[in-house]
Coordinates of C-alpha atoms in Angstrom, one line a residue:
X1 CA 12.7 -16.4 -7.9
X2 CA 13.3 -13.7 -10.4
X3 CA 12.4 -13.7 -14.2
X4 CA 15.6 -14.6 -16.7
X5 CA 13.9 -11.7 -18.9
X6 CA 13.1 -8.9 -16.9
X7 CA 14.1 -9.9 -13.8
X8 CA 11.3 -9.1 -12.1
X9 CA 9.9 -11.8 -9.0
X10 CA 7.5 -14.8 -10.0
X11 CA 6.0 -17.2 -7.9
X12 CA 7.4 -20.8 -7.5
X13 CA 5.6 -23.0 -9.7
X14 CA 4.6 -20.1 -11.8
X15 CA 4.2 -21.0 -15.7
X16 CA 4.9 -17.3 -16.8
X17 CA 6.2 -14.1 -15.7
X18 CA 3.4 -12.1 -14.6
X19 CA 5.4 -8.6 -15.6
X20 CA 6.5 -9.6 -19.1
X21 CA 4.9 -12.9 -19.7
X22 CA 7.7 -15.1 -20.5
X23 CA 7.1 -18.7 -20.0
X24 CA 9.0 -20.2 -17.0
X25 CA 10.1 -24.1 -17.4
X26 CA 9.9 -26.4 -20.0
X27 CA 5.9 -26.5 -19.6
X28 CA 4.3 -24.0 -21.7
X29 CA 1.9 -21.8 -19.8
X30 CA -1.8 -22.7 -19.8
X31 CA -3.6 -20.3 -22.2
X32 CA -6.7 -19.6 -23.7
X33 CA -7.8 -17.8 -27.2
X34 CA -10.9 -16.0 -26.1
X35 CA -13.4 -15.2 -29.4
X36 CA -15.4 -12.0 -29.7
X37 CA -18.5 -14.2 -29.0
X38 CA -16.8 -15.4 -25.5
X39 CA -16.0 -19.1 -26.7
X40 CA -12.7 -19.7 -25.2
X41 CA -10.5 -22.1 -27.4
X42 CA -7.4 -24.0 -25.3
X43 CA -4.0 -23.8 -26.8
X44 CA -3.0 -27.0 -26.4
X45 CA -0.6 -27.3 -29.9
X46 CA -0.4 -25.5 -33.2
X47 CA -3.6 -24.3 -34.7
X48 CA -4.7 -22.1 -37.6
X49 CA -7.1 -18.8 -37.8
X50 CA -9.0 -18.1 -40.7
X51 CA -12.2 -17.7 -43.0
X52 CA -12.3 -21.1 -44.3
X53 CA -13.4 -24.2 -42.3
X54 CA -10.4 -25.9 -42.7
X55 CA -8.8 -24.0 -40.0
X56 CA -8.9 -24.8 -36.4
X57 CA -10.6 -21.3 -35.5
X58 CA -12.8 -20.1 -38.5
X59 CA -14.0 -16.5 -38.2
X60 CA -16.8 -15.6 -40.5
X61 CA -15.5 -11.7 -41.3
X62 CA -14.8 -10.7 -44.9
X63 CA -11.6 -8.8 -43.7
X64 CA -10.3 -12.0 -42.4
X65 CA -8.2 -13.8 -44.8
X66 CA -8.5 -17.9 -45.9
X67 CA -5.7 -18.7 -43.8
X68 CA -4.7 -15.8 -41.8
X69 CA -2.4 -16.5 -38.8
X70 CA -1.1 -19.5 -37.0
X71 CA 0.1 -20.4 -33.5
X72 CA 2.6 -22.5 -32.6
X73 CA 4.1 -24.2 -29.4
X74 CA 7.6 -23.4 -29.2
X75 CA 10.4 -22.8 -26.3
X76 CA 8.1 -23.9 -23.6
X77 CA 5.1 -21.0 -24.8
X78 CA 2.9 -20.2 -27.8
X79 CA 3.9 -18.1 -31.1
X80 CA 1.7 -15.7 -32.9
X81 CA 2.9 -16.1 -36.9
X82 CA 1.1 -14.2 -39.9
X83 CA 0.0 -16.8 -42.3
X84 CA 0.6 -14.7 -45.4
X85 CA -2.7 -12.5 -44.8
X86 CA -3.9 -9.5 -46.9
X87 CA -4.6 -7.1 -43.8
X88 CA -2.1 -8.0 -41.4
X89 CA -1.6 -9.6 -38.0
X90 CA -1.5 -7.4 -35.0
X91 CA -0.7 -8.1 -31.7
X92 CA -1.1 -5.3 -29.1
X93 CA -1.3 -2.8 -31.5
X94 CA 1.9 -3.8 -33.6
X95 CA 1.6 -5.4 -36.6
X96 CA 3.7 -8.8 -36.7
X97 CA 6.8 -8.9 -38.8
X98 CA 7.5 -12.3 -38.1
X99 CA 6.9 -14.4 -34.8
X100 CA 5.7 -13.1 -31.4
X101 CA 5.4 -14.6 -28.2
X102 CA 1.7 -14.6 -26.4
X103 CA 0.9 -14.1 -23.1
X104 CA -2.3 -13.9 -20.7
X105 CA -3.6 -10.4 -21.7
X106 CA -2.5 -10.2 -25.0
X107 CA -4.9 -8.7 -27.8
X108 CA -4.7 -9.9 -31.2
X109 CA -6.4 -8.4 -34.3
X110 CA -6.8 -10.2 -37.7
X111 CA -8.3 -7.6 -39.9
X112 CA -11.7 -6.3 -38.3
X113 CA -12.0 -9.0 -36.0
X114 CA -10.1 -9.1 -32.6
X115 CA -9.3 -11.8 -30.2
X116 CA -7.7 -12.1 -26.9
X117 CA -5.6 -14.6 -25.1
X118 CA -6.0 -15.0 -21.3
X119 CA -5.3 -17.8 -18.6
X120 CA -7.8 -20.2 -17.7
X121 CA -10.9 -19.1 -15.7
X122 CA -10.0 -20.0 -11.9
X123 CA -11.7 -18.1 -9.2
X124 CA -9.4 -18.6 -6.3
X125 CA -6.5 -17.0 -8.3
X126 CA -5.7 -13.5 -8.8
X127 CA -6.9 -11.8 -11.7
X128 CA -5.9 -9.3 -13.9
X129 CA -6.2 -5.6 -13.5
X130 CA -9.2 -3.8 -15.0
X131 CA -8.6 -0.2 -16.0
X132 CA -10.8 1.9 -17.1
X133 CA -8.7 5.3 -17.9
X134 CA -10.2 9.0 -17.3
X135 CA -12.1 10.1 -20.4
X136 CA -13.4 6.4 -21.1
X137 CA -17.0 5.4 -20.7
X138 CA -18.0 2.6 -18.5
X139 CA -19.2 1.5 -14.9
X140 CA -19.1 2.0 -11.3
X141 CA -19.8 0.5 -7.6
X142 CA -18.4 -0.5 -3.9
X143 CA -20.3 -0.8 -0.6
X144 CA -22.7 0.9 1.5
X145 CA -27.9 2.0 3.0
X146 CA -31.3 2.1 1.4
X147 CA -31.9 5.2 2.3
X148 CA -29.1 6.6 0.7
X149 CA -30.4 5.3 -2.9
X150 CA -32.7 8.3 -3.4
X151 CA -30.3 11.2 -2.6
X152 CA -27.6 9.7 -4.3
X153 CA -28.8 8.0 -7.3
X154 CA -31.9 9.5 -8.5
X155 CA -35.0 6.7 -9.8
X156 CA -34.8 8.0 -12.8
X157 CA -31.2 7.9 -13.9
X158 CA -29.5 4.9 -15.0
X159 CA -26.5 4.6 -12.6
X160 CA -23.1 4.8 -14.6
X161 CA -19.5 4.5 -13.4
X162 CA -17.3 7.8 -13.8
X163 CA -14.4 7.0 -15.8
X164 CA -10.9 6.5 -14.1
X165 CA -10.4 3.5 -11.9
X166 CA -8.9 0.1 -11.9
X167 CA -10.2 -3.0 -10.4
X168 CA -8.1 -5.8 -9.2
X169 CA -9.6 -9.6 -8.1
X170 CA -6.8 -10.7 -5.3
X171 CA -5.8 -14.5 -4.6
X172 CA -8.6 -16.7 -2.6
X173 CA -6.4 -16.3 0.6
X174 CA -6.8 -12.3 0.8
X175 CA -10.2 -13.3 1.9
X176 CA -13.9 -12.1 1.6
X177 CA -13.0 -8.4 0.6
X178 CA -10.6 -9.8 -2.4
X179 CA -11.5 -7.2 -4.8
X180 CA -9.7 -3.8 -5.2
X181 CA -11.2 -0.5 -6.6
X182 CA -9.1 2.2 -7.5
X183 CA -10.1 5.6 -8.1
X184 CA -7.2 6.8 -10.4
X185 CA -7.9 10.1 -10.2
X186 CA -8.4 10.8 -6.0
X187 CA -5.9 8.2 -5.4
X188 CA -8.5 6.2 -3.1
X189 CA -9.0 2.6 -2.7
X190 CA -11.6 0.4 -1.9
X191 CA -11.9 -3.0 -0.6
X192 CA -15.1 -5.2 -2.2
X193 CA -16.6 -8.6 -2.0
X194 CA -17.5 -10.4 -5.0
X195 CA -21.2 -9.8 -4.5
X196 CA -20.3 -6.3 -4.7
X197 CA -17.6 -6.6 -7.3
X198 CA -20.5 -8.4 -9.7
X199 CA -22.9 -6.0 -8.9
X200 CA -20.4 -3.1 -10.0
X201 CA -20.4 -5.0 -13.3
X202 CA -23.7 -4.1 -13.8
X203 CA -23.0 -0.3 -13.5
X204 CA -22.9 0.8 -17.1
X205 CA -25.8 3.1 -17.5
X206 CA -28.0 0.5 -19.4
X207 CA -29.8 -0.2 -16.4
X208 CA -32.5 1.7 -14.2
X209 CA -32.3 1.7 -11.1
X210 CA -35.5 -0.4 -10.6
X211 CA -33.5 -3.2 -13.0
X212 CA -30.5 -3.0 -10.9
X213 CA -32.7 -4.0 -7.8
X214 CA -34.5 -6.4 -9.8
X215 CA -31.0 -8.0 -10.8
X216 CA -29.5 -7.6 -7.4
X217 CA -32.3 -9.6 -5.7
X218 CA -32.0 -12.3 -8.4
X219 CA -28.3 -12.6 -7.7
X220 CA -27.9 -12.0 -3.8
X221 CA -31.7 -12.8 -2.5
X222 CA -33.4 -10.6 -0.3
X223 CA -30.1 -8.7 0.7
X224 CA -29.4 -7.9 -2.8
X225 CA -31.3 -4.4 -2.9
X226 CA -29.8 -3.2 -0.1
X227 CA -26.1 -4.5 -0.6
X228 CA -26.7 -2.4 -3.9
X229 CA -27.8 0.6 -2.2
X230 CA -24.9 0.9 0.2
X231 CA -22.8 0.1 -3.0
X232 CA -24.1 3.2 -4.6
X233 CA -24.4 5.3 -1.8
X234 CA -20.6 4.6 -1.0
X235 CA -19.8 5.3 -4.5
X236 CA -21.7 8.8 -4.8
X237 CA -20.1 9.9 -1.4
X238 CA -16.7 8.9 -3.1
X239 CA -17.6 10.8 -6.4
X240 CA -17.6 7.9 -8.7
X241 CA -20.7 7.8 -10.4
X242 CA -21.2 9.6 -12.8
X243 CA -22.8 12.9 -12.3
X244 CA -23.3 12.4 -8.7
X245 CA -20.9 14.9 -6.6
X246 CA -19.1 13.4 -3.8
X247 CA -20.8 13.7 -0.7
X248 CA -17.6 15.3 1.3
X249 CA -17.7 18.9 3.0
X250 CA -15.7 21.5 1.6
X251 CA -12.3 22.3 3.1
X252 CA -12.2 25.0 5.3
X253 CA -9.5 27.3 4.8
X254 CA -6.8 26.0 7.2
X255 CA -5.4 28.5 10.3
X256 CA -1.9 29.8 10.2
X257 CA -0.8 27.3 12.5
X258 CA -2.2 24.5 10.3
X259 CA -0.6 26.4 7.2
X260 CA 2.7 26.2 9.1
X261 CA 3.0 22.4 9.6
X262 CA 1.2 21.6 6.6
X263 CA 3.2 19.7 4.0
X264 CA 4.6 21.0 1.1
X265 CA 5.1 18.8 -1.8
X266 CA 7.3 18.6 -4.7
X267 CA 7.1 15.4 -7.0
X268 CA 9.9 14.8 -9.9
X269 CA 8.1 14.3 -13.4
X270 CA 9.2 10.6 -14.5
X271 CA 10.2 9.3 -11.2
X272 CA 8.8 5.7 -12.0
X273 CA 10.7 5.5 -15.5
X274 CA 13.8 6.0 -13.6
X275 CA 13.2 3.7 -10.7
X276 CA 12.3 1.0 -13.5
X277 CA 15.6 1.6 -14.9
X278 CA 17.5 1.7 -11.9
X279 CA 15.9 -1.7 -11.1
X280 CA 16.6 -3.2 -14.6
X281 CA 20.2 -1.4 -14.7
X282 CA 21.1 -3.6 -11.2
X283 CA 19.0 -3.1 -8.6
X284 CA 17.4 -6.2 -9.2
X285 CA 20.7 -8.0 -7.9
X286 CA 19.7 -6.8 -4.6
X287 CA 16.6 -9.5 -4.8
X288 CA 18.8 -12.4 -5.4
X289 CA 19.3 -15.3 -2.8
X290 CA 22.9 -14.6 -2.5
X291 CA 22.3 -10.7 -1.7
X292 CA 19.2 -11.6 0.5
X293 CA 21.9 -13.7 2.3
X294 CA 24.4 -11.1 2.2
X295 CA 21.5 -8.5 3.7
X296 CA 20.4 -10.7 6.5
X297 CA 24.1 -11.4 7.9
X298 CA 24.8 -7.3 8.0
X299 CA 21.7 -6.7 9.3
X300 CA 22.2 -9.3 12.2
X301 CA 26.0 -8.4 12.9
X302 CA 25.0 -4.6 12.6
X303 CA 22.7 -4.8 15.5
X304 CA 25.4 -6.6 17.7
X305 CA 27.9 -3.9 16.9
X306 CA 25.9 -1.2 17.8
X307 CA 24.5 -2.7 21.0
X308 CA 28.4 -3.1 21.9
X309 CA 29.5 0.8 20.6
X310 CA 26.6 1.9 23.2
X311 CA 27.4 0.0 26.1
X312 CA 31.3 0.2 25.4
X313 CA 32.2 3.5 23.8
X314 CA 29.3 5.7 23.9
X315 CA 27.1 7.0 26.7
X316 CA 24.8 10.2 24.9
X317 CA 24.0 10.2 21.5
X318 CA 24.1 13.4 19.7
X319 CA 27.7 14.5 20.1
X320 CA 30.3 14.6 17.7
X321 CA 33.3 16.0 18.6
X322 CA 31.9 16.9 22.3
X323 CA 29.5 19.3 20.5
X324 CA 25.8 18.8 20.5
X325 CA 25.3 21.4 17.2
X326 CA 27.6 19.4 15.4
X327 CA 25.9 16.0 16.2
X328 CA 22.5 17.0 16.1
X329 CA 23.1 18.4 12.4
X330 CA 24.8 15.0 11.2
X331 CA 21.7 13.4 12.8
X332 CA 19.5 15.4 10.6
X333 CA 21.4 15.0 7.5
X334 CA 21.8 11.1 7.9
X335 CA 18.2 10.8 8.8
X336 CA 17.3 12.5 5.2
X337 CA 19.8 10.3 3.7
X338 CA 18.3 7.0 5.1
X339 CA 14.6 8.1 4.4
X340 CA 15.9 8.6 0.6
X341 CA 17.4 4.9 0.7
X342 CA 14.4 3.8 2.5
X343 CA 11.7 4.9 0.2
X344 CA 14.2 3.8 -2.7
X345 CA 14.0 0.4 -1.1
X346 CA 10.3 0.3 -1.3
X347 CA 10.5 1.3 -5.2
X348 CA 12.8 -0.9 -6.1
X349 CA 10.6 -3.9 -4.9
X350 CA 7.6 -2.4 -6.4
X351 CA 9.4 -2.7 -9.5
X352 CA 10.6 -6.4 -8.3
X353 CA 6.9 -7.2 -8.6
X354 CA 6.5 -5.6 -12.1
X355 CA 4.7 -2.7 -10.7
X356 CA 5.2 1.1 -11.5
X357 CA 5.6 4.2 -9.1
X358 CA 3.2 7.0 -10.0
X359 CA 4.7 9.6 -7.8
X360 CA 7.5 10.4 -6.1
X361 CA 9.5 13.5 -4.4
X362 CA 10.3 15.4 -1.5
X363 CA 7.8 16.8 1.4
X364 CA 9.3 19.8 3.6
X365 CA 7.5 19.7 7.0
X366 CA 8.5 22.9 8.5
X367 CA 12.0 23.3 7.5
X368 CA 12.7 19.5 7.5
X369 CA 12.8 17.6 3.8
X370 CA 11.4 14.2 3.6
X371 CA 11.6 11.8 0.9
X372 CA 8.6 9.9 0.2
X373 CA 7.5 7.0 -2.8
X374 CA 3.9 6.6 -3.7
X375 CA 3.5 2.6 -3.3
X376 CA -0.5 2.4 -3.6
X377 CA -0.3 0.3 -6.5
X378 CA 0.7 -2.4 -4.0
X379 CA -3.0 -2.8 -3.0
X380 CA -3.1 -4.7 -6.3
X381 CA -0.7 -7.3 -5.2
X382 CA -1.3 -10.5 -2.6
X383 CA -0.8 -9.9 0.7
X384 CA 2.8 -11.5 1.1
X385 CA 3.7 -8.9 -1.5
X386 CA 2.5 -6.1 0.0
X387 CA 4.3 -7.0 3.2
X388 CA 7.5 -7.6 1.3
X389 CA 7.1 -3.9 0.0
X390 CA 6.3 -2.8 3.4
X391 CA 9.1 -4.4 4.8
X392 CA 11.6 -3.1 2.4
X393 CA 11.7 0.2 4.0
X394 CA 12.9 -1.2 7.3
X395 CA 15.2 -3.4 6.2
X396 CA 17.0 -0.9 4.5
X397 CA 17.1 1.0 7.6
X398 CA 18.7 -2.1 9.4
X399 CA 21.3 -2.6 6.5
X400 CA 22.6 0.9 6.6
X401 CA 23.0 0.7 10.4
X402 CA 24.8 -2.0 10.5
X403 CA 27.0 -0.9 7.7
X404 CA 27.7 2.5 9.3
X405 CA 27.9 0.3 12.8
X406 CA 30.7 -2.1 11.1
X407 CA 32.8 1.0 10.2
X408 CA 32.7 2.8 13.0
X409 CA 33.9 0.1 15.2
X410 CA 36.7 -0.2 12.5
X411 CA 37.7 3.5 12.9
X412 CA 40.0 4.9 15.6
X413 CA 38.9 7.8 18.0
X414 CA 38.1 10.8 16.4
X415 CA 35.5 13.0 14.8
X416 CA 35.1 10.8 11.7
X417 CA 34.5 7.5 14.0
X418 CA 31.6 10.2 15.6
X419 CA 29.9 10.7 12.7
X420 CA 29.4 7.2 11.4
X421 CA 28.1 6.8 15.4
X422 CA 25.8 9.4 14.2
X423 CA 24.5 7.6 11.1
X424 CA 24.4 4.5 12.5
X425 CA 22.2 6.1 15.3
X426 CA 20.2 7.8 12.6
X427 CA 19.3 4.4 10.6
X428 CA 18.0 2.5 13.9
X429 CA 16.1 5.4 14.9
X430 CA 14.4 5.4 11.5
X431 CA 13.9 1.4 11.8
X432 CA 12.6 1.4 14.8
X433 CA 9.9 4.4 14.4
X434 CA 9.0 2.6 11.4
X435 CA 8.6 -0.6 12.4
X436 CA 6.4 0.9 15.8
X437 CA 2.7 -0.9 14.9
X438 CA 1.0 1.9 16.8
X439 CA 2.2 4.5 14.3
X440 CA 0.8 4.8 10.5
X441 CA 4.1 3.6 9.3
X442 CA 5.4 0.3 7.5
X443 CA 5.2 -1.7 10.8
X444 CA 1.5 -0.9 10.9
X445 CA 0.7 -1.8 7.1
X446 CA 2.5 -4.9 7.8
X447 CA 0.6 -6.2 11.0
X448 CA -2.7 -5.1 9.3
X449 CA -2.0 -7.5 6.7
X450 CA -0.7 -9.9 9.2
X451 CA -4.1 -9.9 11.1
X452 CA -6.3 -9.1 7.8
X453 CA -7.7 -6.5 9.7
X454 CA -8.2 -3.3 7.8
X455 CA -8.9 0.1 9.3
X456 CA -7.2 -1.6 12.4
X457 CA -6.2 1.7 14.4
X458 CA -9.5 3.3 14.0
X459 CA -11.6 0.3 14.5
X460 CA -9.5 -0.8 17.9
X461 CA -9.8 3.1 19.2
X462 CA -13.6 3.0 18.3
X463 CA -14.0 -0.3 20.2
X464 CA -12.0 0.6 23.4
X465 CA -13.2 3.7 23.7
X466 CA -16.8 2.7 23.2
X467 CA -16.0 -0.7 25.9
X468 CA -14.1 1.9 28.3
X469 CA -16.9 3.9 28.7
X470 CA -19.3 1.2 29.3
X471 CA -21.1 1.0 25.6
X472 CA -22.4 -2.0 24.8
X473 CA -21.0 -5.0 23.2
X474 CA -21.3 -5.8 19.7
X475 CA -21.1 -9.1 17.7
X476 CA -18.4 -7.1 15.2
X477 CA -15.9 -6.7 18.5
X478 CA -12.9 -8.4 18.1
X479 CA -10.4 -9.8 20.4
X480 CA -7.5 -8.8 17.8
X481 CA -8.7 -5.2 18.3
X482 CA -9.0 -5.7 22.0
X483 CA -5.5 -6.5 22.1
X484 CA -4.1 -4.1 19.6
X485 CA -5.9 -1.2 21.4
X486 CA -4.4 -2.3 25.1
X487 CA -1.0 -2.7 23.7
X488 CA -1.3 0.8 22.7
X489 CA -1.8 2.1 25.9
X490 CA 0.8 0.3 27.3
X491 CA 3.3 1.1 24.5
X492 CA 2.5 4.8 24.8
X493 CA 3.2 5.0 28.6
X494 CA 6.3 2.8 27.9
X495 CA 7.3 5.5 25.2
X496 CA 6.8 8.5 27.4
X497 CA 8.8 6.6 30.2
X498 CA 11.9 6.5 27.9
X499 CA 11.6 9.7 26.8
X500 CA 11.5 11.0 30.5
X501 CA 14.7 9.0 30.9
X502 CA 16.4 9.9 27.9
X503 CA 16.1 13.7 28.2
X504 CA 17.3 13.2 31.6
X505 CA 20.8 12.2 30.3
X506 CA 21.2 15.8 28.5
X507 CA 20.0 17.5 32.1
X508 CA 23.9 18.3 32.8
X509 CA 24.6 19.3 29.8
X510 CA 21.9 21.6 29.3
X511 CA 22.8 22.7 33.0
X512 CA 26.1 23.8 31.6
X513 CA 24.3 26.1 28.8
X514 CA 22.0 28.1 31.0
X515 CA 20.1 28.0 34.4
X516 CA 19.0 24.9 36.2
X517 CA 15.4 26.0 36.6
X518 CA 14.7 26.8 33.1
X519 CA 16.6 23.7 32.5
X520 CA 13.8 22.1 34.8
X521 CA 10.7 24.0 33.7
X522 CA 11.8 23.1 29.9
X523 CA 11.7 19.6 30.6
X524 CA 8.4 19.6 32.7
X525 CA 6.6 21.5 29.9
X526 CA 8.1 18.7 27.4
X527 CA 7.1 15.5 29.6
X528 CA 3.5 17.6 30.6
X529 CA 3.0 17.4 26.6
X530 CA 4.0 14.1 26.0
X531 CA 1.7 12.2 28.9
X532 CA -1.6 14.8 27.6
X533 CA -2.3 12.6 25.1
X534 CA -1.9 9.3 27.0
X535 CA -4.3 10.6 30.1
X536 CA -6.6 12.1 27.9
X537 CA -7.4 8.5 26.0
X538 CA -8.0 7.1 29.4
X539 CA -9.9 9.9 30.9
X540 CA -12.4 10.6 28.4
X541 CA -14.0 7.4 28.0
X542 CA -13.9 6.8 31.7
X543 CA -15.6 10.1 32.5
X544 CA -18.3 9.2 30.2
X545 CA -18.7 6.2 32.1
X546 CA -19.2 7.8 35.3
X547 CA -21.9 9.8 33.8
X548 CA -23.8 6.5 32.7
X549 CA -23.8 5.8 36.5
X550 CA -27.1 6.6 38.6
X551 CA -27.2 9.4 40.4
X552 CA -27.2 7.8 43.6
X553 CA -23.8 5.9 42.9
X554 CA -22.1 8.9 41.8
X555 CA -22.9 10.2 45.3
X556 CA -21.6 7.5 47.0
X557 CA -18.2 7.4 45.4
X558 CA -18.6 11.3 45.6

C-alpha cells in the first residue's frame, strides 16, 4: 500500500509511514520520548513538559519554562505544541509556530534541553539508519585475525572510527548478519553480525586496545578478542579506522587496451532530486494496485504476441527494410532507450521506499552509451524490498517489449513495423540478459537475496574449483553453492551452443557480402572465443587434480 501523504510504499499493518512519518489508520503509532539520561516515556496520551513538578515530564534546566510544551494525541498521531515558553520550542531545527506532528526520529529542543522521539526498542524489528557524516567525530568496526591487530592498530592507540559512515539494523528475517555498515566516502558496504555491531559502538576513541579486548571478552566470552581483532583488521584494510591507511595496493597504470575499454562515466548533478520530483509528480501511480495489474497483463500478453511474431512473421532478427545495417542501428538505439527506462524504473522504486538516488548518469564503453543509476542505498532496506528494487528493471524491459510487440502486431507490413519489432527484440534481449543469474545483473542480485547467500558467484566458483581439483571438503561448503556452480557450467555450454546456431542463421546473408572462406573463418574465430572460457574453467582444476595423483597412477593413465 502507498502512504496517502507522500505516496511511498508502507508495509501492511504499519502504524506510520517510514518516509514521512504520517500516522496510518486510526490507532496512534507507538512512540516514546527519550530524555537526555536515556529514560523513556511512552506517549500514550496528552502530557506536558516543563521545569515544575506539576508537569508530566520535569526537566531540571533553567532554560526550560515552568510549563514549556505539551504533546497531545490527535488525528491518530501525536502533536507537539509550544505552551507559551520564553525560549520557544524547536522540532528538527525549526521553531514551532503552532502544532507539528511527531514521528520516530524527530528531535525536540526546549531551551538548552534536547529530547528525542523514537519507536519502542524492538530487537526483532529493523532499526533506523545511524549516519555519521564526513567531518564528524565518532567510531568504527566490521569483521576480520588476531595477528592483524598489531599491524592495523598499535596497542598504544585508542581505536576510533573514521568519520563518514552509516549503520543500519535490518529486520530479524535477514539472518545473523543483519547489520549493514556503509562507507559514505568509498561507497563500500560491510555486512555485520549483532556482536560485531556491538563492538563497533565501542570504537569511539575513548578506550585503549587493552580495554577494548577486555570489554570484548566480557561481552562475547573467549571468542571476543579474536572477533575484535578480525573487526579491527577488516576496518583497517578498508581505511575505516582513523589514522590507519587502507591496506589496498595502489592501482597500476592500466595498459592501452584496458584504458580503451574502461568505462567513462558522466554523472548528472541533482539526479536524485529529479527522480524524487518525478515520483511525487505522478510516478507513484505506477505503484498502485490498478497499475500493477495492468503492467502484469501487458507483460503476459506481450510475451505471447512476440512469440507469434517470431514464429509467423519474422525469421531473422536485426533486419529492417531488408537491410542488416539499418536493423542493427535501430536495435542499438532501441537498447539505449530501453536501458534508460530500465534504470529509471530502479530509481522510481527506490523513491517509492523513501530512498534517494545519489548518482545517475551515462557510461561510455568503447563508443556505446549506457545509462546507470546508483541503487546502493537499497542495502539499507529489508530483503523483500531489495528484491523489488532489483526486479523493477527487468519488469520495465518486459513491459516495453510487450507494448512494442503489440504495436508491431497491429501495424501493416512496412519499415515502421520492422522498427517496432526491433524495439521489442531490444527490450526482450535486455530482460533476459538482466535476469541471467550467472551475470552480475539484476537476476543475480535477486537470487542472492532469495538464497541468502552473499558473494554467491565468488564463493561458488571457489568451492567448485577446489572440489573439482581434488581439494578437501570444508564444513562451510554449501549444496546451494554446488548447484549454482554446476548450473553455471551447463548454462555456459547452452549459451555457447545457442550463439553458434544463432550466428549460422546469418551465414547466407554474409556469403552475399564476402567470400565463403572468410565467413567461415570469422565464425570459427568467434566460436573459439566463446568456447575458451568454458573449457578453461573445467580444464584448469582437472589439470591440478591430475597433478595431485601419485606418479605411478599418472604413468598408468598415460
